[in-house]
Short mmCIF file of C-alpha atoms in Angstrom, two decimals:
data_model
loop_
_atom_site.label_atom_id
_atom_site.label_comp_id
_atom_site.label_asym_id
_atom_site.label_seq_id
_atom_site.Cartn_x
_atom_site.Cartn_y
_atom_site.Cartn_z
CA MET W 1 -24.39 18.67 12.77
CA MET W 2 -20.96 19.88 11.05
CA PRO W 3 -18.48 17.45 10.95
CA ARG W 4 -15.39 18.04 12.93
CA PRO W 5 -12.37 19.76 11.73
CA VAL W 6 -9.55 17.35 10.71
CA LEU W 7 -6.02 17.06 11.67
CA LEU W 8 -4.53 14.74 9.23
CA ASP W 9 -0.89 13.41 10.17
CA ILE W 10 1.58 12.89 7.21
CA SER W 11 4.67 11.56 9.16
CA ARG W 12 4.90 8.47 6.72
CA LEU W 13 4.98 10.67 3.72
CA LEU W 14 7.41 13.29 5.41
CA SER W 15 9.76 10.23 6.37
CA ARG W 16 9.38 8.96 2.53
CA ALA W 17 10.41 12.31 1.09
CA GLY W 18 13.74 10.60 -0.50
CA SER W 19 12.10 7.53 -1.68
CA ALA W 20 11.60 6.87 -5.47
CA VAL W 21 9.26 4.28 -5.33
CA PRO W 22 6.04 4.78 -2.74
CA THR W 23 4.44 1.62 -1.14
CA GLY W 24 1.00 0.74 -1.14
CA ILE W 25 0.49 2.67 2.26
CA ASP W 26 2.38 5.79 0.72
CA ARG W 27 -0.17 5.82 -2.16
CA VAL W 28 -2.98 5.70 0.32
CA GLU W 29 -1.81 8.50 2.62
CA LEU W 30 -0.90 10.32 -0.31
CA GLU W 31 -4.49 10.35 -2.08
CA TYR W 32 -6.19 11.43 1.12
CA ALA W 33 -3.81 14.06 1.59
CA LEU W 34 -4.16 15.34 -1.95
CA TYR W 35 -7.89 15.21 -1.41
CA LEU W 36 -7.95 16.76 1.72
CA MET W 37 -5.94 19.59 0.49
CA ARG W 38 -9.08 20.77 -1.42
CA PHE W 39 -10.54 21.91 2.22
CA PRO W 40 -9.54 25.38 3.76
CA SER W 41 -7.40 25.46 6.73
CA SER W 42 -10.49 26.11 8.90
CA ARG W 43 -11.52 22.24 8.19
CA VAL W 44 -8.27 20.60 7.57
CA MET W 45 -4.98 20.84 8.66
CA PHE W 46 -1.76 18.96 8.70
CA VAL W 47 0.45 17.61 11.69
CA ALA W 48 3.32 15.13 11.97
CA TRP W 49 5.27 13.51 14.56
CA HIS W 50 8.63 14.49 15.58
CA PRO W 51 11.09 11.95 16.99
CA ILE W 52 11.74 14.24 19.89
CA GLY W 53 8.29 12.74 21.02
CA ARG W 54 5.82 15.71 19.96
CA ILE W 55 2.93 15.91 17.50
CA GLY W 56 2.56 19.80 15.88
CA ILE W 57 0.65 21.37 13.36
CA LEU W 58 2.26 22.15 9.94
CA PRO W 59 2.58 25.38 7.55
CA ARG W 60 -0.10 24.80 5.36
CA ARG W 61 1.33 26.29 2.12
CA LEU W 62 4.60 24.70 2.65
CA THR W 63 2.39 21.34 3.38
CA ASP W 64 0.62 21.60 0.21
CA CYS W 65 3.93 22.31 -1.87
CA PHE W 66 5.64 19.54 -0.56
CA LEU W 67 2.58 17.20 -0.86
CA ARG W 68 2.25 18.28 -5.25
CA ILE W 69 5.89 17.63 -5.28
CA LEU W 70 5.91 14.34 -4.06
CA ALA W 71 2.74 13.51 -6.15
CA ARG W 72 4.53 14.66 -9.42
CA ALA W 73 7.93 12.74 -8.66
CA TRP W 74 6.22 9.50 -7.55
CA ALA W 75 3.83 9.49 -10.59
CA SER W 76 6.70 9.91 -13.11
CA GLY W 77 9.09 7.21 -11.09
CA THR W 78 11.53 9.61 -10.28
CA ARG W 79 13.20 10.22 -7.04
CA PRO W 80 11.36 13.48 -5.18
CA SER W 81 13.82 16.62 -5.84
CA ARG W 82 16.24 17.79 -2.95
CA ALA W 83 13.57 20.55 -2.21
CA ALA W 84 11.35 17.67 -1.18
CA SER W 85 13.68 16.60 1.67
CA LEU W 86 14.41 20.04 2.62
CA MET W 87 10.68 20.84 2.91
CA ALA W 88 10.41 17.52 4.85
CA GLY W 89 13.14 18.82 7.15
CA LEU W 90 11.36 22.25 7.67
CA LEU W 91 7.97 20.85 8.07
CA LEU W 92 9.66 18.35 10.90
CA GLN W 93 11.05 21.44 12.61
CA ALA W 94 7.72 22.74 12.79
CA ALA W 95 6.05 19.47 14.26
CA ALA W 96 8.70 19.74 17.00
CA LEU W 97 7.59 22.65 18.01
CA GLY W 98 4.43 21.11 19.15
CA ALA W 99 1.84 24.19 18.75
CA VAL W 100 -1.77 22.63 18.23
CA GLY W 101 -3.89 26.03 17.40
CA ASN W 102 -6.95 27.12 18.76
CA THR W 103 -10.13 26.00 18.11
CA LYS W 104 -13.82 26.37 19.53
CA GLN W 105 -14.84 22.98 18.42
CA ARG W 106 -13.93 19.31 18.93
CA ARG W 107 -11.32 17.84 15.95
CA THR W 108 -10.57 14.63 14.62
CA TYR W 109 -7.12 13.66 14.45
CA LEU W 110 -7.05 11.23 11.35
CA LEU W 111 -4.02 8.67 11.10
CA LEU W 112 -3.71 6.82 8.09
CA SER W 113 -0.41 4.66 8.12
CA HIS W 114 1.03 2.72 11.28
CA HIS W 115 4.05 5.29 11.42
CA HIS W 116 4.01 6.00 15.24
CA LEU W 117 1.00 4.02 16.41
CA MET W 118 3.19 2.49 18.74
CA ARG W 119 3.87 5.85 20.73
CA GLN W 120 0.67 5.72 22.63
CA ASP W 121 1.73 8.04 25.29
CA VAL W 122 2.76 10.71 22.45
CA ILE W 123 -0.55 10.15 20.95
CA GLU W 124 -2.81 10.62 23.83
CA ALA W 125 -0.92 13.77 25.21
CA PHE W 126 -1.78 15.10 21.85
CA LEU W 127 -5.17 14.31 21.71
CA LYS W 128 -5.55 15.97 25.15
CA ARG W 129 -3.57 19.31 24.10
CA ALA W 130 -5.23 19.18 20.55
CA ASP W 131 -8.67 18.71 21.85
CA ALA W 132 -9.55 15.59 19.35
CA GLY W 133 -10.70 12.36 18.72
CA MET W 134 -8.76 9.64 17.02
CA ALA W 135 -9.50 8.01 13.88
CA VAL W 136 -6.92 5.40 12.36
CA MET W 137 -6.71 3.33 9.10
CA VAL W 138 -5.55 -0.02 9.88
CA HIS W 139 -4.10 -1.68 6.88
CA ASP W 140 -3.58 -5.14 7.93
CA LEU W 141 -2.39 -7.72 11.29
CA ILE W 142 0.03 -9.65 9.06
CA PRO W 143 3.05 -8.98 11.52
CA ILE W 144 0.73 -10.62 14.23
CA GLU W 145 -0.71 -13.28 12.25
CA TYR W 146 2.54 -14.25 10.11
CA PRO W 147 5.39 -13.01 12.33
CA GLU W 148 7.59 -15.36 10.15
CA TYR W 149 7.20 -13.07 7.28
CA ALA W 150 8.25 -9.71 9.29
CA ARG W 151 11.37 -8.55 10.88
CA PRO W 152 12.07 -9.97 14.23
CA THR W 153 10.89 -6.93 16.08
CA GLU W 154 8.00 -6.14 13.75
CA PRO W 155 5.57 -8.63 15.53
CA ASP W 156 5.88 -6.85 19.10
CA ARG W 157 5.62 -3.18 17.59
CA HIS W 158 2.48 -4.40 15.87
CA ARG W 159 0.76 -5.32 18.79
CA ARG W 160 1.77 -2.45 20.57
CA ARG W 161 0.11 -0.48 17.57
CA MET W 162 -2.93 -2.39 17.80
CA ASP W 163 -3.15 -1.76 21.42
CA THR W 164 -2.79 1.90 21.03
CA VAL W 165 -5.91 1.63 18.17
CA GLY W 166 -8.07 -0.13 20.76
CA ARG W 167 -7.48 2.34 23.50
CA LEU W 168 -7.32 5.73 22.00
CA ALA W 169 -9.15 5.36 18.61
CA GLU W 170 -12.75 6.42 18.27
CA ALA W 171 -13.38 4.81 15.13
CA VAL W 172 -11.27 2.52 12.61
CA ILE W 173 -11.45 1.72 8.70
CA VAL W 174 -9.76 -1.12 7.17
CA PRO W 175 -9.48 -1.91 3.34
CA SER W 176 -11.10 -5.47 3.63
CA ARG W 177 -13.44 -7.69 5.69
CA PRO W 178 -10.62 -10.08 6.32
CA VAL W 179 -8.64 -6.98 8.10
CA GLY W 180 -11.51 -5.97 10.15
CA GLU W 181 -12.37 -9.69 11.53
CA SER W 182 -8.69 -9.97 12.49
CA LEU W 183 -8.65 -6.50 14.25
CA ARG W 184 -11.80 -7.62 16.25
CA ALA W 185 -10.63 -11.03 17.23
CA TYR W 186 -7.29 -9.27 18.45
CA LEU W 187 -8.86 -6.35 20.72
CA ALA W 188 -11.78 -8.49 21.84
CA PRO W 189 -9.61 -9.91 24.62
CA HIS W 190 -8.65 -6.41 25.69
CA GLY W 191 -12.23 -5.37 26.01
CA HIS W 192 -12.35 -2.53 23.94
CA CYS W 193 -12.90 -2.20 20.15
CA PRO W 194 -13.79 0.72 18.49
CA PRO W 195 -16.44 0.68 15.65
CA VAL W 196 -14.59 -0.63 12.32
CA SER W 197 -15.98 0.32 8.92
CA VAL W 198 -14.72 -1.35 5.67
CA VAL W 199 -13.70 0.77 2.64
CA HIS W 200 -11.98 -0.64 -0.15
CA HIS W 201 -9.15 1.35 -1.46
CA GLY W 202 -9.29 3.18 -4.62
CA CYS W 203 -8.30 2.01 -8.09
CA LEU W 204 -5.58 4.12 -10.11
CA VAL W 205 -4.92 3.20 -13.92
CA PRO W 206 -3.16 6.23 -15.84
CA SER W 207 -5.86 7.28 -18.54
CA ASP W 208 -2.93 7.32 -21.25
CA VAL W 209 -1.62 3.60 -20.68
CA PRO W 210 1.36 3.53 -23.44
CA ALA W 211 0.94 0.89 -26.10
CA SER W 212 4.52 0.11 -25.76
CA VAL W 213 7.26 0.76 -23.41
CA GLY W 214 10.24 0.15 -25.36
CA SER W 215 13.23 -1.82 -24.24
CA LEU W 216 11.49 -2.40 -20.65
CA ALA W 217 9.37 -5.08 -22.44
CA PRO W 218 10.86 -8.29 -23.04
CA ASP W 219 11.05 -9.31 -26.89
CA ALA W 220 8.84 -12.35 -25.91
CA PRO W 221 5.30 -13.08 -24.18
CA TYR W 222 5.83 -12.27 -20.60
CA PHE W 223 3.98 -12.34 -17.30
CA VAL W 224 4.46 -9.79 -14.46
CA ILE W 225 4.42 -9.83 -10.51
CA LEU W 226 4.21 -6.65 -8.87
CA GLY W 227 5.12 -5.36 -5.19
CA THR W 228 8.15 -5.56 -2.81
CA ILE W 229 10.68 -8.09 -3.09
CA GLU W 230 10.01 -10.08 0.27
CA PRO W 231 9.23 -13.65 1.19
CA ARG W 232 5.59 -12.98 1.81
CA LYS W 233 4.76 -12.30 -1.89
CA ASN W 234 6.10 -15.46 -2.73
CA HIS W 235 8.56 -14.48 -5.54
CA LEU W 236 10.39 -18.09 -5.13
CA LEU W 237 7.72 -20.16 -5.98
CA LEU W 238 7.80 -18.29 -9.64
CA LEU W 239 11.46 -18.17 -9.95
CA ASN W 240 11.69 -21.93 -8.84
CA LEU W 241 9.15 -22.69 -11.83
CA TRP W 242 10.90 -20.71 -14.16
CA ARG W 243 14.13 -22.51 -13.54
CA GLN W 244 12.09 -25.90 -14.09
CA MET W 245 10.76 -24.50 -17.49
CA ALA W 246 13.83 -23.23 -18.57
CA ALA W 247 15.54 -26.52 -17.48
CA GLU W 248 13.34 -28.62 -19.53
CA GLY W 249 13.03 -26.67 -22.72
CA GLY W 250 10.56 -27.95 -25.26
CA SER W 251 9.59 -26.76 -28.40
CA ALA W 252 7.34 -24.31 -27.07
CA PRO W 253 8.78 -20.71 -26.51
CA LEU W 254 9.81 -20.06 -22.72
CA PRO W 255 7.79 -16.72 -21.70
CA HIS W 256 9.66 -14.28 -19.42
CA LEU W 257 9.17 -12.99 -15.98
CA VAL W 258 9.25 -9.27 -15.37
CA ILE W 259 9.73 -8.60 -11.58
CA ILE W 260 8.26 -5.15 -10.58
CA GLY W 261 9.11 -3.51 -7.22
CA ARG W 262 11.80 -2.42 -4.69
CA ARG W 263 13.86 -5.01 -2.61
CA GLY W 264 12.43 -5.48 0.68
CA TRP W 265 13.65 -7.51 3.83
CA GLU W 266 14.60 -11.15 4.47
CA ASN W 267 14.78 -11.85 0.59
CA GLU W 268 18.53 -13.04 0.49
CA ASN W 269 17.32 -16.20 -1.47
CA ILE W 270 15.15 -14.42 -3.87
CA LEU W 271 17.93 -12.13 -5.04
CA ASP W 272 20.43 -15.26 -5.23
CA MET W 273 17.93 -16.71 -7.83
CA ILE W 274 17.51 -13.42 -9.55
CA GLU W 275 21.19 -12.64 -9.56
CA ARG W 276 23.08 -16.00 -9.88
CA CYS W 277 20.94 -18.55 -11.10
CA PRO W 278 22.12 -19.10 -14.80
CA ALA W 279 19.01 -20.74 -16.17
CA LEU W 280 17.22 -17.52 -15.26
CA GLN W 281 19.71 -14.71 -16.69
CA GLY W 282 18.01 -13.27 -19.66
CA ILE W 283 14.41 -14.71 -18.89
CA VAL W 284 13.94 -12.80 -15.41
CA HIS W 285 13.75 -8.88 -15.45
CA GLU W 286 14.21 -7.12 -12.56
CA HIS W 287 12.90 -3.16 -12.34
CA ALA W 288 12.81 -1.43 -9.04
CA THR W 289 11.69 2.07 -10.26
CA LEU W 290 9.54 3.01 -12.74
CA SER W 291 6.92 5.53 -13.59
CA ASP W 292 3.22 4.47 -12.96
CA LYS W 293 3.10 4.95 -16.83
CA ALA W 294 5.68 2.80 -17.37
CA VAL W 295 4.32 0.03 -14.94
CA ALA W 296 0.69 0.18 -16.66
CA GLY W 297 2.28 -0.21 -19.88
CA LEU W 298 4.26 -3.36 -18.37
CA VAL W 299 1.32 -4.78 -16.90
CA HIS W 300 -1.17 -3.67 -20.25
CA GLY W 301 1.35 -5.83 -22.40
CA ALA W 302 1.78 -9.22 -20.11
CA ARG W 303 -0.11 -12.08 -20.80
CA ALA W 304 -1.29 -11.91 -16.93
CA LEU W 305 -0.47 -10.40 -13.29
CA LEU W 306 0.80 -13.00 -11.02
CA PHE W 307 -0.12 -12.63 -7.24
CA PRO W 308 0.79 -15.33 -5.34
CA SER W 309 1.08 -13.76 -2.01
CA PHE W 310 0.83 -15.96 1.38
CA ALA W 311 -1.10 -12.91 3.29
CA GLU W 312 -2.25 -9.46 2.08
CA GLY W 313 -4.43 -6.94 3.65
CA PHE W 314 -5.63 -5.61 0.34
CA GLY W 315 -3.95 -6.01 -3.38
CA LEU W 316 -3.87 -2.74 -5.18
CA PRO W 317 -2.20 -4.40 -8.33
CA LEU W 318 -4.89 -6.85 -8.53
CA LEU W 319 -7.25 -4.20 -8.91
CA GLU W 320 -5.49 -2.12 -11.46
CA ALA W 321 -4.69 -5.11 -13.65
CA LEU W 322 -8.05 -6.18 -13.69
CA ALA W 323 -9.36 -2.58 -14.36
CA MET W 324 -7.22 -2.72 -17.61
CA GLY W 325 -8.84 -6.32 -18.57
CA ILE W 326 -5.38 -8.04 -17.99
CA PRO W 327 -5.61 -11.43 -16.39
CA CYS W 328 -4.83 -12.16 -12.96
CA LEU W 329 -3.46 -15.34 -11.62
CA CYS W 330 -3.81 -14.94 -7.84
CA SER W 331 -3.76 -16.94 -4.42
CA ASP W 332 -6.85 -18.41 -3.15
CA LEU W 333 -7.07 -15.83 -0.26
CA PRO W 334 -10.17 -14.29 1.14
CA VAL W 335 -9.23 -10.59 0.50
CA PHE W 336 -8.74 -11.36 -3.16
CA ARG W 337 -12.15 -12.83 -3.70
CA GLU W 338 -13.77 -10.09 -1.87
CA ILE W 339 -12.21 -7.05 -3.71
CA ALA W 340 -11.91 -9.54 -7.23
CA GLY W 341 -14.93 -11.93 -7.05
CA ASP W 342 -14.92 -14.52 -9.78
CA LEU W 343 -12.44 -12.40 -12.49
CA PRO W 344 -8.77 -13.99 -11.53
CA VAL W 345 -7.95 -17.53 -11.59
CA TYR W 346 -7.23 -18.53 -7.79
CA LEU W 347 -4.71 -20.72 -7.01
CA ASP W 348 -3.08 -22.21 -3.77
CA PRO W 349 0.39 -20.34 -3.30
CA LEU W 350 2.02 -23.73 -2.66
CA ASP W 351 0.61 -25.26 -5.82
CA GLY W 352 3.28 -25.33 -8.01
CA PRO W 353 2.30 -27.72 -10.90
CA GLY W 354 -1.35 -25.90 -10.76
CA TRP W 355 0.71 -22.38 -11.29
CA ARG W 356 2.83 -24.10 -14.23
CA ARG W 357 -0.18 -25.30 -15.97
CA ALA W 358 -1.89 -21.78 -15.92
CA ILE W 359 1.16 -20.16 -16.91
CA ARG W 360 2.01 -22.42 -19.89
CA GLU W 361 -1.71 -22.04 -20.86
CA LEU W 362 -1.56 -18.42 -21.19
CA SER W 363 1.82 -18.57 -23.11
CA ALA W 364 0.56 -20.53 -25.56
CA ASP W 365 -2.82 -18.23 -25.86
CA ASP W 366 -2.29 -15.84 -28.68
CA SER W 367 -5.63 -14.43 -29.12
CA ALA W 368 -5.21 -11.02 -27.07
CA ALA W 369 -3.57 -13.29 -24.53
CA GLY W 370 -6.44 -14.28 -23.05
CA ARG W 371 -8.02 -10.98 -22.19
CA VAL W 372 -10.95 -10.29 -19.73
CA ALA W 373 -13.41 -7.66 -19.92
CA ALA W 374 -12.32 -4.50 -17.90
CA PRO W 375 -14.55 -4.13 -14.70
CA SER W 376 -15.13 -0.75 -13.46
CA PHE W 377 -13.61 0.12 -9.94
CA ALA W 378 -14.37 3.04 -7.60
CA ASP W 379 -11.80 5.59 -8.11
CA TRP W 380 -9.73 7.12 -5.37
CA PRO W 381 -11.67 10.29 -4.93
CA THR W 382 -14.62 8.03 -4.28
CA GLN W 383 -13.08 5.94 -1.94
CA VAL W 384 -11.53 8.66 -0.17
CA VAL W 385 -14.87 10.13 0.62
CA ALA W 386 -16.17 7.13 1.44
CA GLY W 387 -13.47 6.44 4.25
CA LEU W 388 -13.83 10.05 5.56
CA THR W 389 -17.51 9.62 5.99
CA ALA W 390 -17.08 6.18 7.50
CA LEU W 391 -14.77 8.27 9.95
CA ALA W 392 -17.51 10.95 10.33
CA VAL W 393 -14.98 13.42 9.93
CA LEU W 394 -16.32 15.01 6.66
CA ASP W 395 -19.66 14.70 4.48
CA GLY W 396 -18.07 14.51 1.30
CA ARG W 397 -19.82 17.62 -0.09
CA ASP W 398 -17.77 20.33 0.36
CA GLY W 399 -14.31 21.48 -1.27
CA GLY W 400 -14.98 19.42 -4.43
#
């Protein structure tokens, strides 16, 4: 039996048309969209949600053009052109019309972000109009499990999202076993949990990583932390350690800290440390908007990637740094052990002395900064095919 035609929702990508820096979820949705662009409109159609409360099919040629512009801009680290925002507006207008097209075969509505999962009524009405079943990717349940790291309204919104998954989804994929376990535990009391498959994200490392990134890299040994600046990422641990090391001085040169990522929420204390702490000036460097190549170059030149998060659903930066042979110090989280095995050095996210010792040891190691043998991780096309196969929406053999 041929797989069902796919209705891929790109609402999140449309909402991010003016953003210079994609989040991890943005990258995931874009990789799936770029892969599915290979298929004809008889097999794959793109859809989007409009705030008036309708989901509609998008014109294919304009959608393909929008996705290519977005991919080029994010790869180069530049803000998408005004054309991307204009296209996003036109596509949303098309979605507002609410057309679903005709089909002789039941379809699969594929939602890869949490964008409008709380709108259960809108999704249910669309599924009936489109004669479609629903397949979903759940990235994490962090707002429910760790509400202290989310905006005040987010835990309730995320519960509504997961309730939609439990009620409407026919199949779910998650990026790691801990996320799958959390989802099953949340949905079990509600009496229904759709089949859940674990499919890791793909690993993207530019083929032409620059040997030098010029003035972006400090003229000293340095470490990198990569990710949105928010409390869950535990930047404060590192900033306090660097302030201590700067205050104590000593004969050994002080390594620098490079922070790469956009500024998130509830981060006033972090930003105060970065901007106002005298001991950190000239030692801590912040970069919010960089191309993929520049990020890879900075990571490649670092003594190690630091990943002291309190909670994660996956951990793309960890995989990508390890794929370049860069040492990684990361929190001892089950998800990190699942995706990285024994390659990183694991530390408790509250163990300040342990992090400091490990950082000092790598700072003093001039023999290629203790580089590790670069392992091989699955690329994005391979993992997209695995995800689509797990959701039973494509067999992965067509359109290659």
